Amino acid sequence: MKSVRIDTLTPREREILTLIAEGNSLAEIAQKLSRSLKTIESHRLAIGKKLDASNRVELTHIAIAEGLVNVQTDHHGNTRRTDTAGLAATELAWLERINTACADAKGATFIKRFCDAASQLPGITMAAI
């Protein structure tokens, strides 16, 4: 994992990072914190710059590694919900599965692999994709 400077985050940025890692959308975070979506998006970009992370998966990895959220695994290595972090861990596992399936694909092959991987997720149908 990349070297992380979590101590460079403001208290608000830590709070937002934690909420992201718990599986909240930016709109949900804006509502919870009584801030505009634009403000939360700006915070998210600042967090990403400070932590050298470009997406939710990387931010969630960092938050877990830094102990901002609790995620446990069972004896099979599957993630298990311990609190709201369980949702983020599940979302992270799904995104990792899709990333793995699409890793070396480009163009139409990428789209096919993405759709195939996404359609295997619970509650997702090809019509939804």
CSV table of C-alpha atoms in Angstrom, one decimal:
chain,number,residue,atom,x,y,z
A,1,MET,CA,0.0,0.0,0.0
A,2,LYS,CA,1.1,3.6,-0.6
A,3,SER,CA,2.6,5.6,2.1
A,4,VAL,CA,-0.3,7.4,3.8
A,5,ARG,CA,-0.2,10.8,5.6
A,6,ILE,CA,-3.5,10.5,7.4
A,7,ASP,CA,-2.3,13.1,9.9
A,8,THR,CA,-2.5,15.7,7.1
A,9,LEU,CA,-6.3,15.5,7.0
A,10,THR,CA,-8.4,18.0,8.8
A,11,PRO,CA,-11.0,16.6,11.3
A,12,ARG,CA,-13.7,17.2,8.8
A,13,GLU,CA,-11.8,15.4,6.1
A,14,ARG,CA,-11.3,12.4,8.5
A,15,GLU,CA,-15.0,12.4,9.1
A,16,ILE,CA,-15.8,12.4,5.4
A,17,LEU,CA,-13.2,9.7,4.7
A,18,THR,CA,-14.8,7.5,7.4
A,19,LEU,CA,-18.3,8.1,6.0
A,20,ILE,CA,-17.0,7.2,2.5
A,21,ALA,CA,-15.4,4.0,3.8
A,22,GLU,CA,-18.7,3.1,5.6
A,23,GLY,CA,-20.4,3.0,2.2
A,24,ASN,CA,-22.1,6.4,2.2
A,25,SER,CA,-22.5,8.2,-1.2
A,26,LEU,CA,-21.3,11.8,-1.4
A,27,ALA,CA,-25.0,12.9,-1.5
A,28,GLU,CA,-25.7,11.0,1.7
A,29,ILE,CA,-22.7,12.5,3.4
A,30,ALA,CA,-23.8,16.0,2.3
A,31,GLN,CA,-27.2,15.3,3.9
A,32,LYS,CA,-25.7,13.9,7.1
A,33,LEU,CA,-23.4,16.8,7.6
A,34,SER,CA,-25.8,19.5,6.4
A,35,ARG,CA,-23.4,20.6,3.7
A,36,SER,CA,-23.8,21.0,-0.1
A,37,LEU,CA,-22.9,18.2,-2.4
A,38,LYS,CA,-20.3,20.5,-4.0
A,39,THR,CA,-18.7,21.1,-0.6
A,40,ILE,CA,-18.4,17.3,0.0
A,41,GLU,CA,-17.1,16.8,-3.5
A,42,SER,CA,-14.4,19.4,-2.8
A,43,HIS,CA,-13.4,17.7,0.5
A,44,ARG,CA,-13.3,14.3,-1.3
A,45,LEU,CA,-10.9,15.7,-3.9
A,46,ALA,CA,-8.7,17.3,-1.2
A,47,ILE,CA,-8.6,14.0,0.7
A,48,GLY,CA,-7.7,12.1,-2.5
A,49,LYS,CA,-4.9,14.6,-3.2
A,50,LYS,CA,-3.5,14.4,0.3
A,51,LEU,CA,-3.6,10.6,0.4
A,52,ASP,CA,-2.7,10.0,-3.3
A,53,ALA,CA,-6.0,8.1,-3.8
A,54,SER,CA,-8.1,8.5,-6.9
A,55,ASN,CA,-11.3,6.5,-6.1
A,56,ARG,CA,-13.5,5.2,-3.3
A,57,VAL,CA,-11.8,1.8,-3.3
A,58,GLU,CA,-8.4,3.3,-2.5
A,59,LEU,CA,-9.9,5.6,0.1
A,60,THR,CA,-11.7,2.7,1.7
A,61,HIS,CA,-8.5,0.7,1.8
A,62,ILE,CA,-6.7,3.6,3.5
A,63,ALA,CA,-9.5,4.1,6.0
A,64,ILE,CA,-9.5,0.4,6.9
A,65,ALA,CA,-5.7,0.3,7.2
A,66,GLU,CA,-5.7,3.4,9.4
A,67,GLY,CA,-8.4,1.9,11.7
A,68,LEU,CA,-11.1,4.5,10.9
A,69,VAL,CA,-13.6,1.7,10.2
A,70,ASN,CA,-13.9,-1.8,11.5
A,71,VAL,CA,-13.9,-4.7,9.1
A,72,GLN,CA,-13.4,-8.3,10.2
A,73,THR,CA,-13.1,-11.5,8.1
A,74,ASP,CA,-14.3,-15.0,8.9
A,75,HIS,CA,-12.1,-18.1,8.8
A,76,HIS,CA,-12.8,-18.3,5.0
A,77,GLY,CA,-11.4,-14.8,4.4
A,78,ASN,CA,-14.9,-13.3,3.7
A,79,THR,CA,-15.6,-9.9,5.0
A,80,ARG,CA,-18.2,-9.7,7.8
A,81,ARG,CA,-20.3,-6.8,9.0
A,82,THR,CA,-19.3,-5.5,12.4
A,83,ASP,CA,-21.0,-2.1,12.0
A,84,THR,CA,-21.7,0.1,9.1
A,85,ALA,CA,-18.2,-0.7,7.8
A,86,GLY,CA,-19.6,-4.1,6.7
A,87,LEU,CA,-21.4,-2.4,3.9
A,88,ALA,CA,-18.2,-0.7,2.7
A,89,ALA,CA,-16.3,-3.9,2.9
A,90,THR,CA,-18.9,-5.7,0.8
A,91,GLU,CA,-18.9,-2.8,-1.7
A,92,LEU,CA,-15.1,-2.9,-1.7
A,93,ALA,CA,-15.1,-6.7,-2.4
A,94,TRP,CA,-17.6,-6.2,-5.3
A,95,LEU,CA,-15.5,-3.4,-6.8
A,96,GLU,CA,-12.3,-5.4,-6.5
A,97,ARG,CA,-14.0,-8.3,-8.2
A,98,ILE,CA,-15.0,-6.1,-11.1
A,99,ASN,CA,-11.6,-4.4,-11.2
A,100,THR,CA,-9.9,-7.9,-11.4
A,101,ALA,CA,-12.3,-9.0,-14.2
A,102,CYS,CA,-11.6,-5.9,-16.2
A,103,ALA,CA,-7.9,-5.4,-15.4
A,104,ASP,CA,-6.3,-5.9,-18.8
A,105,ALA,CA,-9.4,-5.3,-21.0
A,106,LYS,CA,-9.9,-2.4,-23.3
A,107,GLY,CA,-12.8,-1.1,-25.4
A,108,ALA,CA,-15.6,-3.5,-26.1
A,109,THR,CA,-13.9,-6.3,-24.2
A,110,PHE,CA,-13.8,-4.0,-21.1
A,111,ILE,CA,-17.5,-3.3,-21.4
A,112,LYS,CA,-18.4,-7.0,-21.8
A,113,ARG,CA,-16.2,-8.1,-18.8
A,114,PHE,CA,-17.6,-5.2,-16.7
A,115,CYS,CA,-21.2,-6.2,-17.5
A,116,ASP,CA,-20.5,-9.9,-16.9
A,117,ALA,CA,-18.9,-9.2,-13.5
A,118,ALA,CA,-21.4,-6.6,-12.5
A,119,SER,CA,-24.4,-8.8,-13.4
A,120,GLN,CA,-23.1,-11.4,-10.9
A,121,LEU,CA,-23.6,-9.0,-8.0
A,122,PRO,CA,-26.6,-9.4,-5.7
A,123,GLY,CA,-29.6,-7.4,-6.9
A,124,ILE,CA,-28.0,-6.4,-10.2
A,125,THR,CA,-29.6,-7.4,-13.5
A,126,MET,CA,-28.4,-6.9,-17.0
A,127,ALA,CA,-31.3,-4.4,-17.4
A,128,ALA,CA,-29.9,-2.3,-14.6
A,129,ILE,CA,-26.5,-2.2,-16.2
